[in-house]
Short mmCIF file of C-alpha atoms and ligand atoms in Angstrom, two decimals:
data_model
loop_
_atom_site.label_atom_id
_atom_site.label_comp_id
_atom_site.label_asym_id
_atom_site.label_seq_id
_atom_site.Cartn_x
_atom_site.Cartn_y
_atom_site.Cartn_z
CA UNK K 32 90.10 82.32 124.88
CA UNK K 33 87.10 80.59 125.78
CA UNK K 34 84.76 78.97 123.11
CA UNK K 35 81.16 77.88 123.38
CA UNK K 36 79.22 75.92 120.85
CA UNK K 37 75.58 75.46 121.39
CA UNK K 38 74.16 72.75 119.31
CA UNK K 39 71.90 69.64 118.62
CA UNK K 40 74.53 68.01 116.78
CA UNK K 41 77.15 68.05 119.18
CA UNK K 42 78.62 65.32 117.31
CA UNK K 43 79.74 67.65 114.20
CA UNK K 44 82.40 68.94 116.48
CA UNK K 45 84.40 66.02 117.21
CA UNK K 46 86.48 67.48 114.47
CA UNK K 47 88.17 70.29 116.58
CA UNK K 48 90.19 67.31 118.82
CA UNK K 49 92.07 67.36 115.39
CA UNK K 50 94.85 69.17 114.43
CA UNK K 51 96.46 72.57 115.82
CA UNK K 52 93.08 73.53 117.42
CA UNK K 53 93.27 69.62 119.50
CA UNK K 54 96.63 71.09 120.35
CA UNK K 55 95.39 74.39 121.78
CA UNK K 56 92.71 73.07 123.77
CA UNK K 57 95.46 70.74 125.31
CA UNK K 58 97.87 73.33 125.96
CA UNK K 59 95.41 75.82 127.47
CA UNK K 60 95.06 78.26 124.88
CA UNK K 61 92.07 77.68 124.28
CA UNK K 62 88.60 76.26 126.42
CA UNK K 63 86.36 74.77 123.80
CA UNK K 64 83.25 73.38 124.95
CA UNK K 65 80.57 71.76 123.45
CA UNK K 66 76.57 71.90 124.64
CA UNK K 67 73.67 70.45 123.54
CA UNK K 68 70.91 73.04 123.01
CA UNK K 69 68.61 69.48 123.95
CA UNK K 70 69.57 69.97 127.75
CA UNK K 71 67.49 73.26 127.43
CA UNK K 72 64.38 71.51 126.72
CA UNK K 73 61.66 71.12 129.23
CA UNK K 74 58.92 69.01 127.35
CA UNK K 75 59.15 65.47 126.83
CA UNK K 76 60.20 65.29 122.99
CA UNK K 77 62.97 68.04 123.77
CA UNK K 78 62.16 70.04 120.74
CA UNK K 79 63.54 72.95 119.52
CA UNK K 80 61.42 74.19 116.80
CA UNK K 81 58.04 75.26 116.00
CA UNK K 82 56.15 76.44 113.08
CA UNK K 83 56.79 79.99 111.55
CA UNK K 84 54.45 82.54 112.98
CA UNK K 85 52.52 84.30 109.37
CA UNK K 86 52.89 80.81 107.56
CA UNK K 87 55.58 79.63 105.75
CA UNK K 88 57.31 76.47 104.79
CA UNK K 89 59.73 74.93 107.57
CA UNK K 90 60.40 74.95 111.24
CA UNK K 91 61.91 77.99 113.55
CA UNK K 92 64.17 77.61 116.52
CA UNK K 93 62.25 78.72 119.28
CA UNK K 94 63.59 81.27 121.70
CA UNK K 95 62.33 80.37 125.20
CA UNK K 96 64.75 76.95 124.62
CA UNK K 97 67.30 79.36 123.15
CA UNK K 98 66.96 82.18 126.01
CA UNK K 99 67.55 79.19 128.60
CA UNK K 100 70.54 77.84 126.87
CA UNK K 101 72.72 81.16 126.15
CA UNK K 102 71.57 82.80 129.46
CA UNK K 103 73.65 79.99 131.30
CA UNK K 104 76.14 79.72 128.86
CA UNK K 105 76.96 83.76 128.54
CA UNK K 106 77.33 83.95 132.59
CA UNK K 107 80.03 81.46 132.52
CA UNK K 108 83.69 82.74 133.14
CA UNK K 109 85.72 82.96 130.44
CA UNK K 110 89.14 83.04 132.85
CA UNK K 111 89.63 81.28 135.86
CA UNK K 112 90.86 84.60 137.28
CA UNK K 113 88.03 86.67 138.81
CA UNK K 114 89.28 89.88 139.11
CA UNK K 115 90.37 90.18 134.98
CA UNK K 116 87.01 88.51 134.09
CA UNK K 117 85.58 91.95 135.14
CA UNK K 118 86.17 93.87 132.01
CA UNK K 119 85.99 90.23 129.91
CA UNK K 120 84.74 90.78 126.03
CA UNK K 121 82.10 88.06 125.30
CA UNK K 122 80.50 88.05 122.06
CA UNK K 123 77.30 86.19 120.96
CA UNK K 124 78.04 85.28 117.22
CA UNK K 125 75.09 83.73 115.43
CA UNK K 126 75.45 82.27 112.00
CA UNK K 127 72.85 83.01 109.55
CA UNK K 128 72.91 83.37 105.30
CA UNK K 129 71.55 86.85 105.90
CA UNK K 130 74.80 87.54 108.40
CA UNK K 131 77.14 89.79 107.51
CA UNK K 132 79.88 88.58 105.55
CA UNK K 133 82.60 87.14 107.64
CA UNK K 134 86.11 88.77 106.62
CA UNK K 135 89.82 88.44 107.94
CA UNK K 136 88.91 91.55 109.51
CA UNK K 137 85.87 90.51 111.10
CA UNK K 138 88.38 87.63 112.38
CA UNK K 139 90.97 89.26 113.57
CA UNK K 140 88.78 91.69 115.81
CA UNK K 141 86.97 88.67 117.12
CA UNK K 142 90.09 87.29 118.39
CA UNK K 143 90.52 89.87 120.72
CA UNK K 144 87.48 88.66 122.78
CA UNK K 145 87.76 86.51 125.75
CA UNK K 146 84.68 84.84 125.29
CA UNK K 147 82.98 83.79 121.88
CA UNK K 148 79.76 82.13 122.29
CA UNK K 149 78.17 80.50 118.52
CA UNK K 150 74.65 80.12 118.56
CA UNK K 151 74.11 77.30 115.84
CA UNK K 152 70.69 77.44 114.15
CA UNK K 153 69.13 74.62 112.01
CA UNK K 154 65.89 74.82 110.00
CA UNK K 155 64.74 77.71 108.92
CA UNK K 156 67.12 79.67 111.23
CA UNK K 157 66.47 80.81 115.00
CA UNK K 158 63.41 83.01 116.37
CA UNK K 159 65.24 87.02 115.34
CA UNK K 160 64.06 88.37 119.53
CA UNK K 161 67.04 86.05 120.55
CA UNK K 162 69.63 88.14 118.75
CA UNK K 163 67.68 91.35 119.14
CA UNK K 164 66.83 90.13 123.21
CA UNK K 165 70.72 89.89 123.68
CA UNK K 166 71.53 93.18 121.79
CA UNK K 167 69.32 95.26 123.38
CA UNK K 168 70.54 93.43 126.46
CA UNK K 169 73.97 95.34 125.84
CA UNK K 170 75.35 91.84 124.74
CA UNK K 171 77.81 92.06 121.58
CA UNK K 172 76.13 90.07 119.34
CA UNK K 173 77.47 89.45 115.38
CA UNK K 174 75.31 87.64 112.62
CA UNK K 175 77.85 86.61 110.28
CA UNK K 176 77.69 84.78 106.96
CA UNK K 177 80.27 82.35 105.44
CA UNK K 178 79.27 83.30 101.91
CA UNK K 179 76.19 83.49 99.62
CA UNK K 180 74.77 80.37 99.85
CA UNK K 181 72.54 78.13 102.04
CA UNK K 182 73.70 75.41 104.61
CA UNK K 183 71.38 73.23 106.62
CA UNK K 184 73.01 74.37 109.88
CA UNK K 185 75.22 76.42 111.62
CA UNK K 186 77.56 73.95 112.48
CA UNK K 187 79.96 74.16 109.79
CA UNK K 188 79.80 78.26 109.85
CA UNK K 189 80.89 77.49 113.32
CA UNK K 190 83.86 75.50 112.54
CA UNK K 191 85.23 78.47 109.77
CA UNK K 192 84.82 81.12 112.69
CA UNK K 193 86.73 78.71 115.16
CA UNK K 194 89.10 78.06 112.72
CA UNK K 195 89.68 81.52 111.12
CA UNK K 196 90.24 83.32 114.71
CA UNK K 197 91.44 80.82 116.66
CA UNK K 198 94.54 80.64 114.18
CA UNK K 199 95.21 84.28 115.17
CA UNK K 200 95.34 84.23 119.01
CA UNK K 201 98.90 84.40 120.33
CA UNK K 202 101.15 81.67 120.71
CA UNK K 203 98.49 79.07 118.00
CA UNK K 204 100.70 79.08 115.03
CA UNK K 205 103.94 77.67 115.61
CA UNK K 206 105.31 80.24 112.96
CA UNK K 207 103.60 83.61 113.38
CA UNK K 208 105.16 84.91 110.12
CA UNK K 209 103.32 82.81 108.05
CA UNK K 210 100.26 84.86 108.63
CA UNK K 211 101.44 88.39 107.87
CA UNK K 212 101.53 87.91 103.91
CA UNK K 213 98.21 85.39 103.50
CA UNK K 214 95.43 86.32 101.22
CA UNK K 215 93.15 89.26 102.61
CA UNK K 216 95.86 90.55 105.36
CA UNK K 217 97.22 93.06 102.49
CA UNK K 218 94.02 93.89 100.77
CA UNK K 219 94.81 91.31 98.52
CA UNK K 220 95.24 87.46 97.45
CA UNK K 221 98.31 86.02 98.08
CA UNK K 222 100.69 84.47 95.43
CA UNK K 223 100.88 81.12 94.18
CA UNK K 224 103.57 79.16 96.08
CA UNK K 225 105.85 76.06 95.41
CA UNK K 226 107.86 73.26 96.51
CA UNK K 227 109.59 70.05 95.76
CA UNK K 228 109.73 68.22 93.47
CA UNK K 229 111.23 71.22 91.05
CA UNK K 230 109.41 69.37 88.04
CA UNK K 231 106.33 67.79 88.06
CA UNK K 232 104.43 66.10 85.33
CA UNK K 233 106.40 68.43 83.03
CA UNK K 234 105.46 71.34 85.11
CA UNK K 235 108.00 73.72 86.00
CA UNK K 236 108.68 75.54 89.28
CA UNK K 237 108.55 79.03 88.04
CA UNK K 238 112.59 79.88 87.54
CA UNK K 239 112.24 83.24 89.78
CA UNK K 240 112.25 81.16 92.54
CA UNK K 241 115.21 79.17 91.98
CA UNK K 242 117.61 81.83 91.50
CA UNK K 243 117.62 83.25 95.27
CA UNK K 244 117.23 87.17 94.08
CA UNK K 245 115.38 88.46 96.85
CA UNK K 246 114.18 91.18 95.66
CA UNK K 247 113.43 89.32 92.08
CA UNK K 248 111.13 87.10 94.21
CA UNK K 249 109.63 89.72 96.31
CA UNK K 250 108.73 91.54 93.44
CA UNK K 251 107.27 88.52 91.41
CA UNK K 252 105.01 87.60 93.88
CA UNK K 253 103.85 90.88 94.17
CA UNK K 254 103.08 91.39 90.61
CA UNK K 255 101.28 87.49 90.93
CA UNK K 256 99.13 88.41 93.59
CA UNK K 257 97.97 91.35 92.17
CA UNK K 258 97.27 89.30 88.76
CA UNK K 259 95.29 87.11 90.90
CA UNK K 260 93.26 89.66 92.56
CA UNK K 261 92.42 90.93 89.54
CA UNK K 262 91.22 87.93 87.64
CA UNK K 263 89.36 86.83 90.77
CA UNK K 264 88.56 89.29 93.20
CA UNK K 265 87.87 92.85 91.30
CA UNK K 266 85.59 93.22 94.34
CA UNK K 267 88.73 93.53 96.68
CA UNK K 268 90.82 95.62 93.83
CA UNK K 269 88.52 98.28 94.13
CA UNK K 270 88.57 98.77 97.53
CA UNK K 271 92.52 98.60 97.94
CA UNK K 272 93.66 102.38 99.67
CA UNK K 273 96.83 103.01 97.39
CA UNK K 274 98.72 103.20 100.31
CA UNK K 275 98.78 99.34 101.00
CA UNK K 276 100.92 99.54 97.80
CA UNK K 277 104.57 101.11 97.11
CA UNK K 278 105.24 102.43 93.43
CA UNK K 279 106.21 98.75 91.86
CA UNK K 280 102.76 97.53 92.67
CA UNK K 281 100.71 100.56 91.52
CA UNK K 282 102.62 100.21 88.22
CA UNK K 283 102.14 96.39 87.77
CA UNK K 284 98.22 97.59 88.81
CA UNK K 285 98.09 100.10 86.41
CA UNK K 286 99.30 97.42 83.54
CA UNK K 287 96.13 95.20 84.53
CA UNK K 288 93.74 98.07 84.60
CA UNK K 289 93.21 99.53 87.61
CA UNK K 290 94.46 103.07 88.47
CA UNK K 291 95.37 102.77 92.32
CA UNK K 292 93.80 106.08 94.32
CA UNK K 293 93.09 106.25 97.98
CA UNK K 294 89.77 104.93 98.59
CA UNK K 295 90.64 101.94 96.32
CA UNK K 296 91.46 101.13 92.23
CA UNK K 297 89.51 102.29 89.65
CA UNK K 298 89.28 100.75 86.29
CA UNK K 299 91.66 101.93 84.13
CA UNK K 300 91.59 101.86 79.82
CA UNK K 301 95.35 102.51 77.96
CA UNK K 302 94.44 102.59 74.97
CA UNK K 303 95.18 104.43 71.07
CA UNK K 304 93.75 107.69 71.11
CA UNK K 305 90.66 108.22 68.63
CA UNK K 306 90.46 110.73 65.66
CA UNK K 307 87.81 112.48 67.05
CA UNK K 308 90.04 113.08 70.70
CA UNK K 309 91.99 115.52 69.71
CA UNK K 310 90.81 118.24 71.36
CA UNK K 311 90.37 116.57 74.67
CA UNK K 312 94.45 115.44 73.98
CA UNK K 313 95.50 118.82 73.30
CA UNK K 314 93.77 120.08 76.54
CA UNK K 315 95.24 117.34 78.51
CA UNK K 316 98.77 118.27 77.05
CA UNK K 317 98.15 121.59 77.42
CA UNK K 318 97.51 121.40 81.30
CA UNK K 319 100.21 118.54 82.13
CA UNK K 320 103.11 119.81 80.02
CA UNK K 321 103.98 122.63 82.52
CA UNK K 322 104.56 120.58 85.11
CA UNK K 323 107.36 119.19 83.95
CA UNK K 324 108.82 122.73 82.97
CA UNK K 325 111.60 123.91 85.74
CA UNK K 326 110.94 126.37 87.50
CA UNK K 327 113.49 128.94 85.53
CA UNK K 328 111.64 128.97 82.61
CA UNK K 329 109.62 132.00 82.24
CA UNK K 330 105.50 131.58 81.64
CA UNK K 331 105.26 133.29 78.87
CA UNK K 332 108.01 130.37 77.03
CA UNK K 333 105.43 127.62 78.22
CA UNK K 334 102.43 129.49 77.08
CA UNK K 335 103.82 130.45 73.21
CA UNK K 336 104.69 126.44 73.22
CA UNK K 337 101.45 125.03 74.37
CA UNK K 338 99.77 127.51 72.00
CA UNK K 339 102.35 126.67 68.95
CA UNK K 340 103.12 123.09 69.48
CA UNK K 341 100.05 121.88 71.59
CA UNK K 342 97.11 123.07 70.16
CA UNK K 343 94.11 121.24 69.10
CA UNK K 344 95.26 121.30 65.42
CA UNK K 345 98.40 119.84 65.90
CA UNK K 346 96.94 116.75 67.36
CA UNK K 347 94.06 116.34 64.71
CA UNK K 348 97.16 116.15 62.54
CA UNK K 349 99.12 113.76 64.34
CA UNK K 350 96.27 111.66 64.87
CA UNK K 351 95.45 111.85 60.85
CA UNK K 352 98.98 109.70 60.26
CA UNK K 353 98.91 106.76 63.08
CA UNK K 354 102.01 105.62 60.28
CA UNK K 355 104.32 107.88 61.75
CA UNK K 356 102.44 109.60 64.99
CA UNK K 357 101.23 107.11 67.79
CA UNK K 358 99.28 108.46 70.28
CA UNK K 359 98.00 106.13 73.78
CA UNK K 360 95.45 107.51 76.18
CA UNK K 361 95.19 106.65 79.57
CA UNK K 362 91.22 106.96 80.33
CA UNK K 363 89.67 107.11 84.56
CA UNK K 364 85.98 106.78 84.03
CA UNK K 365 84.99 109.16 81.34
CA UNK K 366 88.03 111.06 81.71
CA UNK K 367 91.64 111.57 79.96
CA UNK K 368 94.16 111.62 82.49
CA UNK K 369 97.00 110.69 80.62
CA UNK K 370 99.14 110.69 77.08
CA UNK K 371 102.04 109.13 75.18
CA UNK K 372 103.05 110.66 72.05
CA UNK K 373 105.46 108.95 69.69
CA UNK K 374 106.65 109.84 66.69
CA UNK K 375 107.85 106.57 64.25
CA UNK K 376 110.78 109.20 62.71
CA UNK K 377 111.08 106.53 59.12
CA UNK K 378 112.74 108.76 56.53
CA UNK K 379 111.94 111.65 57.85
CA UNK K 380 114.71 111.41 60.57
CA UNK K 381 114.60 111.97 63.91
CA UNK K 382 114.80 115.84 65.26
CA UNK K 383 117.58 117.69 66.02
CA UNK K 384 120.03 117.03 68.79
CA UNK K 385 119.01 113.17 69.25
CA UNK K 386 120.83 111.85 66.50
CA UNK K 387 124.51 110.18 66.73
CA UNK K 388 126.58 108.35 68.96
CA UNK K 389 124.66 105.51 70.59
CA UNK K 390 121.39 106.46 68.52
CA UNK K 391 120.30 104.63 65.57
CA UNK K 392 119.12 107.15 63.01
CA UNK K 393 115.89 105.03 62.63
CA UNK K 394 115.30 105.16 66.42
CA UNK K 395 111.23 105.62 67.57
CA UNK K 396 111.15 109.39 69.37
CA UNK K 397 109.03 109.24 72.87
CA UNK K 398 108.08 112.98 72.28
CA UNK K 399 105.24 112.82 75.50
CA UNK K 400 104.22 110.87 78.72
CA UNK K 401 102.45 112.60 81.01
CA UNK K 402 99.43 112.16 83.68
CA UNK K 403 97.72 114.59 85.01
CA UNK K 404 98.80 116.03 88.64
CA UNK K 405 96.25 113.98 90.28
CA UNK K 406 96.98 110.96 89.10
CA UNK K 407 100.94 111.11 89.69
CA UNK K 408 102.03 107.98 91.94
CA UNK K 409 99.16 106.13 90.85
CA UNK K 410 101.32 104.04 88.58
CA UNK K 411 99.46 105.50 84.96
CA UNK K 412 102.84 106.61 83.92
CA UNK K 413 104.77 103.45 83.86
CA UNK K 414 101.97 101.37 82.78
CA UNK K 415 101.45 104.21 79.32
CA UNK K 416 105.03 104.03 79.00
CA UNK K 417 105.26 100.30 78.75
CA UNK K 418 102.34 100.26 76.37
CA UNK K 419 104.26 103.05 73.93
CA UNK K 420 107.08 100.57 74.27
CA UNK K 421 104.81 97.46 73.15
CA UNK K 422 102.91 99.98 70.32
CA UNK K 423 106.15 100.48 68.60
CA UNK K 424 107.49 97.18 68.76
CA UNK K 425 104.27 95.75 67.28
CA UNK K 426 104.80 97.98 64.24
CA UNK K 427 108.01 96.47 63.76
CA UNK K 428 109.43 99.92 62.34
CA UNK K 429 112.06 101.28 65.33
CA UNK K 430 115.11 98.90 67.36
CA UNK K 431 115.14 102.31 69.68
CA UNK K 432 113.10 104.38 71.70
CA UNK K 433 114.59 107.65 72.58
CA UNK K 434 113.73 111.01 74.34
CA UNK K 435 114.84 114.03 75.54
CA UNK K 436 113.97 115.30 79.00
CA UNK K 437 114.60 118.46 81.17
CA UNK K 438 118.30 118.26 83.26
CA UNK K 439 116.90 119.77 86.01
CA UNK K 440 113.84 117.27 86.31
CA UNK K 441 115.96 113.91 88.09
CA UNK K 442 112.16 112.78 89.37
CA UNK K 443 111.20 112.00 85.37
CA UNK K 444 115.08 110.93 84.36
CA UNK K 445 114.48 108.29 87.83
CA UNK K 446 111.49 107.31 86.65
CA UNK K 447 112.71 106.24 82.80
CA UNK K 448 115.92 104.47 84.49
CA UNK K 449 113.61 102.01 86.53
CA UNK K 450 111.98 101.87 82.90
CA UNK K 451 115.38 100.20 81.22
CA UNK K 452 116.41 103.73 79.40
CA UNK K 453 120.04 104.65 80.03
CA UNK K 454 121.68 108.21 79.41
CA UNK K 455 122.89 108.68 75.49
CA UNK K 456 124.23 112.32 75.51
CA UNK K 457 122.32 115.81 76.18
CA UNK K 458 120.19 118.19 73.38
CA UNK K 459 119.10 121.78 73.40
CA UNK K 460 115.33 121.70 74.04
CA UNK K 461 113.73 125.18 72.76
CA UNK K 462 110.45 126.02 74.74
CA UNK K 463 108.78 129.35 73.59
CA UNK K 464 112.33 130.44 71.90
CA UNK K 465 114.22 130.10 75.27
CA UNK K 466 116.76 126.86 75.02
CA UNK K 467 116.76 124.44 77.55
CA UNK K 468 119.29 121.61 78.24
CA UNK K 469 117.65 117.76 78.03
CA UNK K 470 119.10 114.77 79.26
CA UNK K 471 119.27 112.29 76.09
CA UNK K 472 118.15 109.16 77.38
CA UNK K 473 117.46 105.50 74.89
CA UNK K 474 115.90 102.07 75.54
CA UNK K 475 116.53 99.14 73.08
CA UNK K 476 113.41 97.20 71.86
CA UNK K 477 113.14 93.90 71.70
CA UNK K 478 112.92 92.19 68.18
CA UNK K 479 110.49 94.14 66.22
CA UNK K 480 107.42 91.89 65.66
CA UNK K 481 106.09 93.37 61.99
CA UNK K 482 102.34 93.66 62.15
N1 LIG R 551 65.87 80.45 106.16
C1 LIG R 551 67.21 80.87 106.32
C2 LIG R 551 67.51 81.95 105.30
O1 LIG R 551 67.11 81.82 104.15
O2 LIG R 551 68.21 82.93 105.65
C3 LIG R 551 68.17 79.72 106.09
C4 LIG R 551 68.30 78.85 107.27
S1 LIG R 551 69.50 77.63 107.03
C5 LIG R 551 68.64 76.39 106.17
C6 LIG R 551 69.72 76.95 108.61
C7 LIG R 551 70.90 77.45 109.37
O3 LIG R 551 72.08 77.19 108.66
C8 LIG R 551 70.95 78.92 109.66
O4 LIG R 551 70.18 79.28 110.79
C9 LIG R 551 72.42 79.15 109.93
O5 LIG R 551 72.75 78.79 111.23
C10 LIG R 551 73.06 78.16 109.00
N2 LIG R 551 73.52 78.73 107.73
C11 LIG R 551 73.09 78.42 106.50
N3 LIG R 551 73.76 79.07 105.56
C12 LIG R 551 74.67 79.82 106.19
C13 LIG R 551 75.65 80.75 105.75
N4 LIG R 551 75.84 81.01 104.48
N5 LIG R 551 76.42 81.33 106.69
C14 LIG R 551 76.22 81.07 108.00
N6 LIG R 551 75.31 80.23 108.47
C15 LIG R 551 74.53 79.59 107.59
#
């Protein structure tokens, strides 16, 4: 790739014979060169600038000295090959504050040109006609920005777009793999990293690292990157496409408040349902609890169950004793796409068919967790579920959650392993009078923390 800088500080640049870009410039990778926008001149005080036409404060670049200067500099080849420099990609790229924002994206497309040409301004920027003479020229010109705030120059915006594409052109880094998981190729920040010495002014290495667990580590940095993104970029979390992240991620997501979706996050709110939600609940169960119905069981069962056990009564009950019915929401916006329901079972006991063998009688009953149909694989599920978990610890009342759920549905019975519950024995599940068999499945809680 060839590089042009056009300056009046040609000085500034004398940091580029550093480091790996030094290196490329020796090895042929790259053809950085270096002009004075000066030599342009034509009057005796080679200047540059002149005062803003409508008044103003400051100076403007002015464009004749400009026009001279790129015009030579944009017909020079970028290869020493003539017949490839035929269909060779040169790009004028001009930095300015009101630029668009430069991005790894913006990056990465530039370094697929042949030849970048940066246009450095000083004062109160350069006369607009030079970008617009170029443009309309057919010239691929891009105004870019380093970031909302004010330099005196261009120079330095120069340096971070040498730096930031040069770094991606073939052959630059010595070890191409170290750019595949950096901040902003995934969508997100990358994760905190580590190295010798293990302790350091009594700060510890985090011990996921040590241990060699691949997929412990994989999945820790995961989870850290997203907790980064979230605490600093929101910005980027809300335009991550779900499919830049597998189920883990979405989960972890979910947990920090964002609900993943295709055309990025949205904010996200588990929290206990209200008194006053119980209708909306008793809708929501109403229109999620048949999906998790095989397909054997006849409408009619589903229907008599939803209108018995479901309806809007029932909740306004429930949600009249929080001592022994807790109830989480998962909330989109203004919306209710999602419920846990568990019932503290105290003296009362726990219902039929879950008690015995590896069961403690006092055991917390997971009676509901469900999202609605288009929010499946967005990772609400887990993240309720691991909130139900922390709600019942917190009251300090249950060493057990346990729940029943349909034989025939392995997707849900998957889904509670990955959550730490293990298979306890079966029950007979009665839906609209017709019995169906339920997989008996129990997590342990940690030490109950009484509230
Ligand atoms: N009057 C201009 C404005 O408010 O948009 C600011 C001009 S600035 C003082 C002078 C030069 O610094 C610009 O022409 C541009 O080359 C460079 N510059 C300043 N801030 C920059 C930024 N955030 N990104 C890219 N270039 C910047």
């Amino acid at each position: 790739m060839r590089i042009d800088l056009v300056t009046i500080f040609p000085q500034y640049f004398t940091a580029l014979d550093l480091s790996l870009i030094g290196r490329a410039g020796q090895s042929g990778l790259l053809d950085l060169r270096v002009h004075d926008l000066r030599g342009w001149t034509t009057d005796r005080h080679h200047s540059v600038d002149d005062a803003p036409y409508g008044g103003g404060a400051g100076m403007v670049m002015r464009p004749d000295v400009w026009g001279r200067a790129l015009d030579e500099v944009l017909a020079q080849d970028p290869r020493v090959d003539e017949a490839s420099t035929l269909g060779a990609r040169r790009v004028l790229a001009i930095p300015t504050p009101s630029g668009s924002p430069l991005t790894q994206a913006m990056a990465e497309d530039l370094a697929g040109a042949d030849h970048l040409v940066v246009a450095c301004g000083r004062y109160e920027g350069i006369d607009q006609r030079v970008a617009d003479y170029y443009r309309d020229a057919g010239r691929e010109v891009v105004e870019y920005s380093i970031g909302d705030y004010v330099l005196n120059g261009g120079e330095a915006a120069a340096l971070v777009l040498v730096e930031a594409v040069t770094r991606l052109l073939d052959g630059f880094m010595g070890n191409p793999e170290s750019l595949v998981e950096e901040s902003h190729s995934a969508g997100i920040l990358e994760y905190p990293a580590y190295t010798r010495p293990r302790s350091w002014r009594g700060l510890e290495v985090p011990e996921v690292l040590l241990g060699g667990d691949h997929g412990a580590i994989r999945r820790w940095r995961q989870e850290r990157a997203i907790d980064r993104t979230v605490e600093r970029r929101p910005d980027l979390v809300e335009a991550l496409p779900a499919r830049l992240l597998d189920g883990a991620a979405r989960e972890h997501l979910a947990s920090r408040g964002y609900a993943a979706a295709e055309t990025g996050a949205r904010p996200l709110a588990i929290r206990p349902a209200r008194p006053d939600e119980a209708p909306r609940i008793a809708a929501l169960a109403r229109r999620t609890f048949p999906l998790a119905c095989p397909d054997s069981l006849p409408a009619e069962a589903i229907e008599d169950f939803c209108r018995t056990e479901l309806s809007d009564e029932s909740f306004d009950q429930m949600l009249a004793d929080p001592a022994a019915h807790r109830i989480l929401v998962a909330q989109v916006d203004a919306d209710l796409v999602g419920y846990t329901l568990t019932v503290l079972s105290g003296p009362r006991g726990l219902p039929d068919g879950l008690v015995g063998g590896r069961i403690a009688p006092g055991a917390a009953y997971l009676s509901k967790c469900y999202v609605d149909e288009a929010w499946h694989g967005s990772g609400i599920a887990g993240a309720l579920l691991e909130e139900a978990v922390v709600d019942v610890e917190r009251t300090g009342a249950a060493s057990q959650i346990v729940l029943g759920t349909n034989e025939a549905n392995t997707r849900a019975q998957r889904f509670y392993r990955r959550h730490g519950f293990s298979r306890a024995g079966r029950r007979v599940f009665v839906v609209g009078g017709v019995e169906n068999r339920d997989v008996v499945l129990v997590r342990k809680l940690t030490t109950a923390v009484p509230r």
